[in-house]
Structure formats: C-alpha cells, structure tokens
Amino acid sequence: METRKLIEFLRATIDHNQQQQAEQQLNQVHKIIGFAPSLLQVVVMTDVDMPVRQAGAVYLKNLIMQNWADKEVEPGQPIPFTLHEQDRAMIRDAIVDAVVHSPELIRIQLSICVGTIVKHDFPTRWTQIVDKISIYLQNPEAPGWSGALLCLYQLVKTYEYKKAEERGPLNDAMNLLLPMIYQLCVRLLPDQSEDSVVLQKQILKSLYALTQYVLALSLISKETFSQWMEIVRAIADQPVPEQTNVVDEEDREALPWWKCKKWALHILQRMFERYGSPGNVVKEYEEFADWYLKTFSGGILEVLLKILDQYRRKQYVSPRVLQQTLNYIHLAVSHSHSWKFLKPHMFAIIQEVLFPLMSYSAADEELWNLDPHEYIRVKFDIFEDFVSPVVAAQTLLNSACKKRKDMLQKTMHLVMQVLTAPIAEPRQKDGALHMVGALADVLLKKKLYKDQMDKLLCQYVFPEFDSPRGHMRARACWVLHYFSEIKFKQEEILVEAIRRTVNALLNDQDLPVKVEAAIAVQMLLSSQDKAEKFIEPQIKPITLELLKIIRETENDDLTGVMQKIVCIYSEQLTPIAVEICQHLATTFSQVIETDEGSDEKAITAMGLLSTIETLLTVMEEQPDIIAQLEPTVLRVVGHIFSQSVMEFYEEALCLVCDLTSKKISPDMWRVLELMYTSSNYDDAELNFLMTAFVDCFGL
C-alpha cells in the first residue's frame, strides 16, 4: 500500500472529527497483502510525527493479535481472515530491528507483537529471533540492548507457565542467550545510572520468568546458579543513590533503582520458596534444596538484615522490597541452618521492624479521615495481601513465635509493656493489639496464655470499644474476630463481647468500625454456640444495618456475614425477607452498573447473588414468601440475561432453578422468552442456556 496514503489515514484516526471515517478506511484496506508490512514501515519512520507512529503501532498490535494465527474454517462459513504468510514473513524479518530502533512509546506496542508472533511461530517458523537477539546483545553499543532484552523477555514469557517437558525450544535458545545476559549484567552492575539500572531490571525480569515455575538444572548448573545468585544478591545490596531521597515518598517506589531491587528480592524469595527450602520441594529439587540452604543462607540473610536495619533507622525502603524481605525471612525461620543466622537478630526485628509496621500509621490515619471507603477497600482487598508489608510482618511474627523458642514469651512481654504503660500512644496500643490478634492461634494453644485470655479481653480490649479514636474501636472488633474461638470461663464475658460488638455495628459513626464489627459478629456466631441466642433479640436491626453497610461499601466479606445470618435466623427474618431481597437486588444493580475496580466488584456481585440464593433456599418451604420474592429475583435475572453478563449466568440459573423447584409461575416462563429476545448470545452461550433451562423447567 502507498505509504503516504497510509500516513494520512493514521493521522486522521487521531482527529476526533475524522476518526470514524479513517477507521472505516483502514478496515477496508487492512486485508490487502502488503498492508501490515507497510504499516510497520510507517511505525519506524523517524520523519513521521510521533502521534501518527503511535496510532500505527497500536493498530499493528491489534491486527497481529487478532489475525496472526491460522484459524479453523467452519463448514459452510467464509474463510476467516488471517495475515498472508508473505506478510508474516516480512514482519518476522523486521520486527526485532523495529523494536530495537524505536523509542520507548512505540517499543512497548511492538514488543507485544513479538510476544504474539513467538507464541504462534517459535520455533517452527521463527528460529531467527534467537540469532537477532544475540547479535544485539553482543554488540558493544548500548542503544540496542534495551530492545533486544524486551524481545528476549517476550520469548521467555511465552514459556513461563509451561511444564518442563514443553520448554525444550526455550532451553535451547537460553543455552545461547543466558550467558550473554549474564555477561551484560556483570558489565552493567558497577554503573548505577538510571539507564543502566533499567537494563538490569529487564534482565532480572527475564530471569524471574525463566525460573519462577521450572528451574531447568540441565540449563542452569550449580555453578551458573551461583553466579546468578551473586549478581542478584549484589543488586539487592546495592545502595540507592542519595539523589532519590528528594523525590516524594509516594513516587519513590516507581524509581528504577527500587524497581530493580524489587525484582532482585522477587528472585531470591522465589528461589528459596520453590527450590531451596528442604522438606517443601518436589523430589526433583531435594538435593538442590539442601545445597541451596547451606550455600546461600548466610550471604543472602546478611543483605536482608541490612535492608531491615535501614527501615529500623527510618531510612526509606520501598514497600515491595520490605515485603519480599520479610517473606524470605519467614521461610528462613523454619530451617535450623538459616535460623542460626537469624536467632541473634529476631527479637530486634520483632520489636523494631514488625511492631512499627503493625501499628496504625500516619498514612492509615490520613486514608481513614479522607476516604473511609477506600480505607475499607484496601484493608479487605485479598489482592493487597499479596503485596502488603503489613501482612508479611504479621505472617513472620506468627511463624517466629510458633516455631522458635522464647520468641512468643519475649513478644508477649513487649505487648504487655505497651498495653500497661501509663501513657501509651494509641498507635502503639493498636500495634500491640494487632500483634496479639496475629498470634491468636498460637496463644490459644498454650495453656499459660489461654487461661489469661478472658482477663486480657476484659482489661485491654473491651475498654477500646469506648475509645474516642475510631481505629482503636475497629481494632477491638478485629481482636474479638481473631479470638472468637476462645473458651470463655464466664458466660458474662461472652455476653459483654457480643453487646459491645453489636453496639459498634449498630451505632458507631465510623464506617470501618461497622465493617469490623459485622465480621466479628459473624465469627462469634460461627465459633460460640451460645452467641445465637444472645444476638437474636436484635437480629432485625442488625440485618437491616448490615444491608445498608453492604450497599455503601460494596464489600464482599459482608455478603458472607449476611449469608450466615440468613441461614441461622431464617424464621426470625421471614417478616422482612422481601425487604432483604429488594435491598440485595438494588445493591447488585448498583455494583454491576459501575465499572471501577471490576474484579473486586464482580466478586461482590457474586456474593450478593449467593446471598439471594441462600434466602430462597431457607424460605423454600414457605410458598407465600417465595411468591413475594419472585418479582425481585426475576428483576435480577432479567438484568443479567438482557445485558448478557455471562460471568453471572450460572448464579442466575441457580436462582431460576430455586424459583421453579416447587412451582412454575407464568412470570417464570417469560424468562425463557427474555432469553430469546436478547440477541447478544453466541452459539456456545445459547447452547449452555438452553440446556440449563431444560433442566430447570423439567422439559
């Protein structure tokens, strides 16, 4: 295709007034042989405006992702479009060079193209990628390294999750390329400039992708592994330049020096966890794990202790680096060989690192005050647990006190010092109670502590329900949640625990306190047989308040609380069953009609549907109530089918089956009609729905 014309089309796509027409023109010509290589040629032209090149790169990326692979031809259907092999060959020939010579904005899009091509063509049609990468890596000129490393990363990433027996082509390639990137990393290490550190980070990302699920001992000998571990350890130990301290703390984590350290710690922690922890590895790595522990424990822990010392001395350490450091030490606590290095430092770590981390921070306070909804989201986000240094601190504390002598006693002595201090800072009291809750499973197994838990709750937890500070009231609820399995010596203490928790749920002015109280109520109901009768007198206001909080927070944990309450108190809730169902249905609509945080919202929406199903199940012997619930439930089902929200089809069909288990009303037949009038289904969806409806309606 003529280059000038193509540039005009692309330029028009970034003009709002011409965009639609330009896209139509591109769609008319993109199937012509020669179009895709011409587009790549435009993308790499340095005399074309950058926005035009970017538009071309995005269009090319989408074209390759959607049309590179050969597609199956359905009988009686037109042959689906795929790029002609002539075009594919030309792109394979030029794409690595294009990545290498393009600026970063273009390079990112083109590297995704490389990943797609590798997935479908390597090694059968595209062995040349390995030679191309190796040529640039061996070039003494630095400008080609970044693009070559990006292409290498795409190659490795394609095989990242494949089984060992499927990784032969990658291992063959890495036999050539792994020594090259090692030598490059050795060369880069003394240079702490931003450009150098970005390249080091890219090398570490490829190493992590290469080894995180399979460590090919045929490819990486012990000698090679030792060389790499020394490099990774050196990067973890490398001081971050002083000038980074002028950057705001919020932005510092994104600096390349901290990102590079993060990947170094990622690798160290993963190698230990998956291959270096005797007793926790598959048979293939048993001998390797013994060697790893004895060879690397001392050197790595020395670096990690230095990182913790930085944090202790109030020097900045990025959250992910801190989290991965604590995760490594958590693993090391379990092994006697690594414990020898940790033992002299462990209580200092608990006192000066874990305790401050587990205390209410200035950042927590700011978020609580400015955006309590976001505070709740962060604290209850299961994905946040995987990256949070606070959760890592909690896990390490539990592990050390459970597995190592004297650690529990020393920790509880520290906790009691804080709790009994005449003038203790509320932040520190929060940290002390956080530590107690984190150790609940350990304390309740030790007679010495188990016998004192009633007293601890009465003296140090119950009073915090009256604290003027919301975070301390929330912490009191949280501690009761974690000690919900306690065997109370006196029933009065259980009654008081329930009274205070229910009062916090119904009357507290701070939303995070209400959420913690609701979860504490659920845990007390699950663990204390007598809790049911003490909560029953207030179950209606509790339920209605809980519905309000669910709608306001869209918190999935709270839908679990509601399900528990509906199951236990079905009889008492019968008079308000319709109100409960309407509330849940309205909240469901609210959740799925907003796009923000789609993963979390999908989980919450699923929890709401499960709660509605629970309500139908417990009311199934009451046909009058079911008849009143049906219109509300059908509104939910209709929303799901009419909007083709396929991720909730299964839950919607469960609701339909519940409503048709005893009787099929005229309105229920309209659901079948609704399914047909919704035209957004593909054949697979329609087949699934038809089969399910036949089962539900007994057809």
Tab-separated table of C-alpha atoms in Angstrom, residues 192-576:
chain	number	residue	atom	x	y	z
A	192	GLN	CA	24.285	2.932	38.797
A	193	SER	CA	22.922	5.400	36.240
A	194	GLU	CA	19.200	5.250	35.521
A	195	ASP	CA	19.717	3.771	32.037
A	196	SER	CA	21.935	1.018	33.399
A	197	VAL	CA	19.558	0.113	36.227
A	198	VAL	CA	16.594	-0.072	33.834
A	199	LEU	CA	18.542	-2.628	31.769
A	200	GLN	CA	19.483	-4.588	34.923
A	201	LYS	CA	15.801	-4.678	35.886
A	202	GLN	CA	14.846	-6.012	32.448
A	203	ILE	CA	17.441	-8.794	32.760
A	204	LEU	CA	16.101	-9.743	36.207
A	205	LYS	CA	12.526	-9.862	34.887
A	206	SER	CA	13.613	-12.339	32.208
A	207	LEU	CA	15.497	-14.427	34.778
A	208	TYR	CA	12.435	-14.497	37.037
A	209	ALA	CA	10.131	-15.537	34.177
A	210	LEU	CA	12.644	-18.229	33.189
A	211	THR	CA	12.883	-19.758	36.666
A	212	GLN	CA	9.762	-18.999	38.682
A	213	TYR	CA	7.969	-22.267	37.846
A	214	VAL	CA	10.697	-24.517	36.461
A	215	LEU	CA	14.396	-24.470	37.291
A	216	ALA	CA	15.979	-26.432	34.447
A	217	LEU	CA	19.055	-27.924	36.117
A	218	SER	CA	20.280	-29.069	32.711
A	219	LEU	CA	20.335	-25.425	31.602
A	220	ILE	CA	21.347	-23.813	34.900
A	221	SER	CA	24.118	-25.780	36.579
A	222	LYS	CA	25.050	-25.135	40.218
A	223	GLU	CA	27.963	-23.028	39.012
A	224	THR	CA	25.706	-20.941	36.753
A	225	PHE	CA	23.094	-20.630	39.504
A	226	SER	CA	25.763	-19.446	41.970
A	227	GLN	CA	26.930	-16.783	39.526
A	228	TRP	CA	23.400	-15.502	39.073
A	229	MET	CA	22.669	-15.529	42.798
A	230	GLU	CA	25.760	-13.443	43.411
A	231	ILE	CA	24.561	-10.906	40.831
A	232	VAL	CA	21.049	-10.835	42.321
A	233	ARG	CA	22.418	-10.537	45.859
A	234	ALA	CA	24.684	-7.665	44.764
A	235	ILE	CA	21.729	-5.795	43.218
A	236	ALA	CA	19.674	-6.300	46.400
A	237	ASP	CA	22.628	-4.940	48.405
A	238	GLN	CA	23.389	-2.008	46.105
A	239	PRO	CA	22.780	1.367	47.826
A	240	VAL	CA	20.157	3.527	46.156
A	241	PRO	CA	21.650	6.874	45.043
A	242	GLU	CA	21.270	9.742	47.523
A	243	GLN	CA	19.554	11.969	44.974
A	244	THR	CA	16.465	9.717	45.022
A	245	ASN	CA	15.658	10.991	48.519
A	246	VAL	CA	14.495	14.324	47.110
A	247	VAL	CA	11.620	12.514	45.340
A	248	ASP	CA	8.317	12.347	47.274
A	249	GLU	CA	7.983	9.059	49.163
A	250	GLU	CA	4.761	8.245	47.311
A	251	ASP	CA	6.650	8.360	43.995
A	252	ARG	CA	9.912	6.786	45.141
A	253	GLU	CA	8.750	3.181	44.760
A	254	ALA	CA	8.397	3.721	40.993
A	255	LEU	CA	12.043	4.767	40.565
A	256	PRO	CA	14.119	2.240	38.589
A	257	TRP	CA	16.552	1.623	41.486
A	258	TRP	CA	13.748	0.435	43.766
A	259	LYS	CA	12.055	-1.479	40.946
A	260	CYS	CA	15.330	-3.260	40.222
A	261	LYS	CA	15.749	-4.164	43.912
A	262	LYS	CA	12.164	-5.413	43.965
A	263	TRP	CA	12.899	-7.867	41.141
A	264	ALA	CA	16.111	-8.988	42.869
A	265	LEU	CA	14.125	-9.733	46.048
A	266	HIS	CA	11.409	-11.423	43.967
A	267	ILE	CA	14.014	-13.824	42.599
A	268	LEU	CA	15.670	-14.513	45.968
A	269	GLN	CA	12.355	-15.216	47.663
A	270	ARG	CA	11.064	-17.394	44.812
A	271	MET	CA	14.256	-19.454	44.537
A	272	PHE	CA	14.173	-20.165	48.278
A	273	GLU	CA	10.452	-20.921	48.370
A	274	ARG	CA	10.266	-23.183	45.313
A	275	TYR	CA	13.691	-24.811	45.081
A	276	GLY	CA	15.731	-24.060	48.205
A	277	SER	CA	13.529	-24.995	51.174
A	278	PRO	CA	14.248	-28.605	52.264
A	279	GLY	CA	11.086	-30.514	53.087
A	280	ASN	CA	8.949	-28.187	50.964
A	281	VAL	CA	10.206	-29.005	47.457
A	282	VAL	CA	9.327	-31.704	44.941
A	283	LYS	CA	11.605	-34.730	44.769
A	284	GLU	CA	13.480	-33.373	41.751
A	285	TYR	CA	14.871	-30.484	43.837
A	286	GLU	CA	15.529	-32.230	47.189
A	287	GLU	CA	19.311	-32.421	46.786
A	288	PHE	CA	19.379	-28.935	45.277
A	289	ALA	CA	17.417	-27.539	48.265
A	290	ASP	CA	19.965	-28.880	50.780
A	291	TRP	CA	22.789	-27.364	48.734
A	292	TYR	CA	20.949	-24.044	48.365
A	293	LEU	CA	20.275	-23.671	52.089
A	294	LYS	CA	23.878	-24.367	53.100
A	295	THR	CA	25.438	-22.344	50.280
A	296	PHE	CA	23.375	-19.151	50.210
A	297	SER	CA	21.679	-18.616	53.599
A	298	GLY	CA	24.479	-16.620	55.225
A	299	GLY	CA	25.179	-14.255	52.326
A	300	ILE	CA	21.549	-13.558	51.465
A	301	LEU	CA	20.375	-13.079	55.061
A	302	GLU	CA	23.255	-10.661	55.644
A	303	VAL	CA	21.881	-8.452	52.843
A	304	LEU	CA	18.281	-8.776	54.044
A	305	LEU	CA	19.220	-7.841	57.604
A	306	LYS	CA	20.885	-4.717	56.218
A	307	ILE	CA	17.638	-3.807	54.435
A	308	LEU	CA	15.678	-4.240	57.679
A	309	ASP	CA	18.274	-2.164	59.513
A	310	GLN	CA	17.683	0.639	57.001
A	311	TYR	CA	13.972	0.525	57.767
A	312	ARG	CA	14.691	0.401	61.524
A	313	ARG	CA	16.820	3.537	61.206
A	314	LYS	CA	13.913	5.316	59.462
A	315	GLN	CA	15.593	5.260	56.054
A	316	TYR	CA	13.278	4.733	53.106
A	317	VAL	CA	12.716	1.150	51.924
A	318	SER	CA	10.066	0.599	49.248
A	319	PRO	CA	7.029	-1.413	50.428
A	320	ARG	CA	7.554	-4.280	47.979
A	321	VAL	CA	11.244	-4.639	48.854
A	322	LEU	CA	10.323	-4.711	52.538
A	323	GLN	CA	7.532	-7.209	51.933
A	324	GLN	CA	9.739	-9.601	49.956
A	325	THR	CA	12.499	-9.298	52.566
A	326	LEU	CA	10.076	-10.302	55.337
A	327	ASN	CA	8.720	-13.152	53.199
A	328	TYR	CA	12.237	-14.559	52.761
A	329	ILE	CA	12.916	-14.352	56.499
A	330	HIS	CA	9.573	-16.049	57.178
A	331	LEU	CA	10.816	-19.036	55.138
A	332	ALA	CA	14.246	-18.917	56.814
A	333	VAL	CA	12.750	-19.129	60.325
A	334	SER	CA	11.635	-22.709	59.609
A	335	HIS	CA	15.107	-24.118	58.892
A	336	SER	CA	17.666	-24.704	61.631
A	337	HIS	CA	20.586	-23.782	59.353
A	338	SER	CA	19.187	-20.373	58.409
A	339	TRP	CA	17.784	-19.838	61.925
A	340	LYS	CA	21.367	-19.804	63.257
A	341	PHE	CA	21.952	-16.576	61.312
A	342	LEU	CA	18.614	-15.065	62.330
A	343	LYS	CA	18.400	-16.032	66.001
A	344	PRO	CA	20.565	-13.187	67.403
A	345	HIS	CA	18.522	-10.615	65.470
A	346	MET	CA	14.988	-11.992	65.600
A	347	PHE	CA	13.599	-10.225	68.646
A	348	ALA	CA	15.100	-6.929	67.483
A	349	ILE	CA	13.295	-7.497	64.164
A	350	ILE	CA	10.025	-8.112	66.033
A	351	GLN	CA	10.460	-5.052	68.247
A	352	GLU	CA	11.900	-2.556	65.785
A	353	VAL	CA	10.526	-3.672	62.412
A	354	LEU	CA	7.387	-5.780	62.810
A	355	PHE	CA	5.881	-3.814	65.699
A	356	PRO	CA	6.119	-0.418	63.919
A	357	LEU	CA	4.802	-1.975	60.694
A	358	MET	CA	1.806	-3.448	62.506
A	359	SER	CA	0.973	-0.166	64.262
A	360	TYR	CA	-1.562	2.331	62.939
A	361	SER	CA	0.417	4.599	60.630
A	362	ALA	CA	0.111	8.233	59.603
A	363	ALA	CA	-0.840	7.006	56.105
A	364	ASP	CA	-3.609	4.846	57.634
A	365	GLU	CA	-4.923	7.837	59.563
A	366	GLU	CA	-4.919	10.065	56.504
A	367	LEU	CA	-6.819	7.494	54.436
A	368	TRP	CA	-9.307	6.820	57.254
A	369	ASN	CA	-10.103	10.520	57.521
A	370	LEU	CA	-10.091	11.432	53.826
A	371	ASP	CA	-11.684	8.339	52.291
A	372	PRO	CA	-13.023	5.678	54.694
A	373	HIS	CA	-14.473	3.705	51.761
A	374	GLU	CA	-11.007	3.375	50.230
A	375	TYR	CA	-9.589	2.511	53.667
A	376	ILE	CA	-12.047	-0.398	53.863
A	377	ARG	CA	-11.298	-1.472	50.300
A	378	VAL	CA	-7.542	-1.579	50.933
A	379	LYS	CA	-7.825	-3.370	54.293
A	380	PHE	CA	-10.130	-6.061	52.904
A	381	ASP	CA	-8.585	-6.427	49.449
A	382	ILE	CA	-7.356	-10.009	49.163
A	383	PHE	CA	-5.024	-8.971	46.322
A	384	GLU	CA	-3.444	-6.349	48.586
A	385	ASP	CA	-2.472	-9.156	50.988
A	386	PHE	CA	-0.046	-10.494	48.391
A	387	VAL	CA	1.948	-7.245	48.275
A	388	SER	CA	1.464	-5.706	51.719
A	389	PRO	CA	4.468	-5.458	54.075
A	390	VAL	CA	1.999	-5.352	56.992
A	391	VAL	CA	0.589	-8.776	56.072
A	392	ALA	CA	4.159	-10.054	55.575
A	393	ALA	CA	5.044	-8.747	59.072
A	394	GLN	CA	2.001	-10.474	60.551
A	395	THR	CA	2.958	-13.782	58.874
A	396	LEU	CA	6.588	-13.578	60.008
A	397	LEU	CA	5.584	-12.761	63.598
A	398	ASN	CA	3.243	-15.747	63.727
A	399	SER	CA	5.879	-18.040	62.217
A	400	ALA	CA	8.677	-16.942	64.578
A	401	CYS	CA	6.504	-17.226	67.703
A	402	LYS	CA	5.071	-20.577	66.652
A	403	LYS	CA	8.337	-22.241	65.660
A	404	ARG	CA	11.132	-20.688	67.725
A	405	LYS	CA	11.659	-20.937	71.467
A	406	ASP	CA	11.387	-17.770	73.583
A	407	MET	CA	10.013	-15.650	70.743
A	408	LEU	CA	6.394	-15.876	71.968
A	409	GLN	CA	7.346	-15.084	75.566
A	410	LYS	CA	9.509	-12.117	74.559
A	411	THR	CA	6.840	-10.816	72.175
A	412	MET	CA	4.059	-11.032	74.778
A	413	HIS	CA	6.319	-9.263	77.283
A	414	LEU	CA	6.724	-6.437	74.748
A	415	VAL	CA	2.956	-6.359	74.118
A	416	MET	CA	2.147	-6.161	77.840
A	417	GLN	CA	4.716	-3.406	78.341
A	418	VAL	CA	2.880	-1.321	75.755
A	419	LEU	CA	-0.644	-2.165	76.969
A	420	THR	CA	0.159	-1.479	80.639
A	421	ALA	CA	2.192	1.687	80.077
A	422	PRO	CA	0.607	4.622	81.965
A	423	ILE	CA	0.795	6.824	78.864
A	424	ALA	CA	0.863	4.634	75.768
A	425	GLU	CA	0.408	6.152	72.350
A	426	PRO	CA	-2.801	4.933	70.681
A	427	ARG	CA	-0.773	3.973	67.577
A	428	GLN	CA	1.425	1.718	69.711
A	429	LYS	CA	-1.556	0.222	71.538
A	430	ASP	CA	-3.035	-0.557	68.128
A	431	GLY	CA	0.223	-2.285	67.141
A	432	ALA	CA	0.271	-4.297	70.392
A	433	LEU	CA	-3.326	-5.467	69.919
A	434	HIS	CA	-2.589	-6.210	66.263
A	435	MET	CA	0.262	-8.467	67.400
A	436	VAL	CA	-1.968	-10.211	69.942
A	437	GLY	CA	-4.621	-10.896	67.283
A	438	ALA	CA	-1.997	-12.109	64.807
A	439	LEU	CA	-0.827	-14.613	67.446
A	440	ALA	CA	-4.326	-15.771	68.442
A	441	ASP	CA	-3.936	-19.299	67.045
A	442	VAL	CA	-0.601	-19.694	68.875
A	443	LEU	CA	-1.789	-18.202	72.190
A	444	LEU	CA	-4.955	-20.332	72.323
A	445	LYS	CA	-2.834	-23.495	72.130
A	446	LYS	CA	-0.580	-22.532	75.047
A	447	LYS	CA	-2.149	-23.163	78.473
A	448	LEU	CA	-0.166	-20.339	80.077
A	449	TYR	CA	-1.750	-17.771	77.754
A	450	LYS	CA	-5.078	-19.469	77.038
A	451	ASP	CA	-6.065	-19.214	80.705
A	452	GLN	CA	-5.404	-15.462	80.704
A	453	MET	CA	-7.339	-14.545	77.560
A	454	ASP	CA	-10.588	-13.640	79.390
A	455	LYS	CA	-8.620	-11.236	81.544
A	456	LEU	CA	-6.760	-9.773	78.549
A	457	LEU	CA	-10.022	-9.128	76.698
A	458	CYS	CA	-11.697	-7.525	79.716
A	459	GLN	CA	-8.738	-5.335	80.692
A	460	TYR	CA	-7.268	-4.297	77.342
A	461	VAL	CA	-9.766	-4.952	74.529
A	462	PHE	CA	-13.245	-4.112	75.877
A	463	PRO	CA	-12.212	-0.603	77.047
A	464	GLU	CA	-11.129	0.254	73.497
A	465	PHE	CA	-14.754	-0.034	72.330
A	466	ASP	CA	-15.219	3.289	74.169
A	467	SER	CA	-12.089	4.881	72.698
A	468	PRO	CA	-12.562	8.301	71.099
A	469	ARG	CA	-10.350	7.038	68.271
A	470	GLY	CA	-12.170	5.126	65.566
A	471	HIS	CA	-9.161	3.000	64.656
A	472	MET	CA	-8.932	1.674	68.232
A	473	ARG	CA	-12.636	0.745	68.229
A	474	ALA	CA	-12.070	-1.044	64.905
A	475	ARG	CA	-9.036	-2.828	66.361
A	476	ALA	CA	-11.099	-4.010	69.348
A	477	CYS	CA	-13.624	-5.591	66.949
A	478	TRP	CA	-10.764	-7.096	64.942
A	479	VAL	CA	-9.200	-8.707	68.030
A	480	LEU	CA	-12.564	-10.246	69.030
A	481	HIS	CA	-12.836	-11.643	65.497
A	482	TYR	CA	-9.463	-13.399	65.891
A	483	PHE	CA	-10.240	-14.660	69.411
A	484	SER	CA	-13.778	-15.764	68.541
A	485	GLU	CA	-12.884	-19.419	69.294
A	486	ILE	CA	-11.859	-18.694	72.882
A	487	LYS	CA	-13.466	-20.882	75.574
A	488	PHE	CA	-14.901	-18.196	77.830
A	489	LYS	CA	-14.689	-19.126	81.513
A	490	GLN	CA	-17.632	-16.897	82.329
A	491	GLU	CA	-20.694	-16.508	80.149
A	492	GLU	CA	-20.916	-12.840	81.189
A	493	ILE	CA	-17.736	-12.097	79.226
A	494	LEU	CA	-19.215	-13.595	76.052
A	495	VAL	CA	-22.405	-11.564	76.609
A	496	GLU	CA	-20.321	-8.409	77.041
A	497	ALA	CA	-18.262	-9.173	73.926
A	498	ILE	CA	-21.457	-9.567	71.888
A	499	ARG	CA	-23.085	-6.468	73.413
A	500	ARG	CA	-20.119	-4.278	72.579
A	501	THR	CA	-19.711	-5.694	69.066
A	502	VAL	CA	-23.394	-5.357	68.172
A	503	ASN	CA	-23.438	-1.829	69.600
A	504	ALA	CA	-20.444	-0.935	67.379
A	505	LEU	CA	-22.250	-2.357	64.351
A	506	LEU	CA	-25.491	-0.503	65.003
A	507	ASN	CA	-24.361	2.788	66.490
A	508	ASP	CA	-20.758	3.624	65.627
A	509	GLN	CA	-20.323	6.658	63.405
A	510	ASP	CA	-17.213	5.355	61.586
A	511	LEU	CA	-17.847	3.003	58.655
A	512	PRO	CA	-14.608	0.963	59.075
A	513	VAL	CA	-15.666	0.193	62.687
A	514	LYS	CA	-19.066	-1.046	61.495
A	515	VAL	CA	-17.414	-3.338	58.939
A	516	GLU	CA	-15.037	-4.856	61.517
A	517	ALA	CA	-17.931	-5.259	63.960
A	518	ALA	CA	-20.046	-7.075	61.358
A	519	ILE	CA	-17.261	-9.573	60.684
A	520	ALA	CA	-16.710	-10.067	64.419
A	521	VAL	CA	-20.441	-10.859	64.779
A	522	GLN	CA	-20.141	-13.493	62.033
A	523	MET	CA	-17.098	-15.098	63.684
A	524	LEU	CA	-18.768	-15.170	67.107
A	525	LEU	CA	-21.833	-16.831	65.566
A	526	SER	CA	-19.592	-19.414	63.877
A	527	SER	CA	-17.487	-20.207	66.955
A	528	GLN	CA	-19.703	-19.676	70.014
A	529	ASP	CA	-22.743	-21.937	70.392
A	530	LYS	CA	-24.432	-19.566	72.821
A	531	ALA	CA	-23.897	-16.474	70.670
A	532	GLU	CA	-27.004	-17.233	68.593
A	533	LYS	CA	-29.478	-16.685	71.467
A	534	PHE	CA	-27.709	-13.526	72.687
A	535	ILE	CA	-27.761	-11.925	69.212
A	536	GLU	CA	-31.336	-12.982	68.347
A	537	PRO	CA	-33.209	-10.116	70.128
A	538	GLN	CA	-31.515	-7.588	67.833
A	539	ILE	CA	-31.290	-9.635	64.664
A	540	LYS	CA	-33.705	-7.471	62.624
A	541	PRO	CA	-31.904	-4.144	63.212
A	542	ILE	CA	-28.572	-5.955	62.731
A	543	THR	CA	-29.737	-7.326	59.370
A	544	LEU	CA	-31.118	-4.006	58.144
A	545	GLU	CA	-27.965	-2.152	59.213
A	546	LEU	CA	-25.825	-4.780	57.510
A	547	LEU	CA	-27.766	-4.320	54.263
A	548	LYS	CA	-27.057	-0.578	54.404
A	549	ILE	CA	-23.352	-1.137	55.012
A	550	ILE	CA	-23.136	-3.660	52.156
A	551	ARG	CA	-24.685	-1.142	49.794
A	552	GLU	CA	-22.434	1.667	50.972
A	553	THR	CA	-19.153	-0.308	50.914
A	554	GLU	CA	-19.827	-2.998	48.262
A	555	ASN	CA	-17.642	-5.219	50.447
A	556	ASP	CA	-17.644	-8.920	49.605
A	557	ASP	CA	-16.748	-10.046	53.143
A	558	LEU	CA	-20.023	-8.550	54.357
A	559	THR	CA	-22.111	-10.621	51.924
A	560	GLY	CA	-20.665	-13.647	53.741
A	561	VAL	CA	-21.882	-12.191	57.060
A	562	MET	CA	-25.361	-11.725	55.575
A	563	GLN	CA	-25.450	-15.318	54.309
A	564	LYS	CA	-24.537	-16.576	57.788
A	565	ILE	CA	-27.288	-14.504	59.418
A	566	VAL	CA	-29.924	-15.561	56.865
A	567	CYS	CA	-29.067	-19.243	57.411
A	568	ILE	CA	-29.220	-19.050	61.209
A	569	TYR	CA	-32.184	-16.719	61.663
A	570	SER	CA	-34.426	-17.635	58.714
A	571	GLU	CA	-37.531	-17.859	60.902
A	572	GLN	CA	-36.947	-14.524	62.634
A	573	LEU	CA	-36.206	-12.804	59.313
A	574	THR	CA	-39.283	-14.102	57.467
A	575	PRO	CA	-41.284	-10.859	58.056
A	576	ILE	CA	-38.529	-8.806	56.382
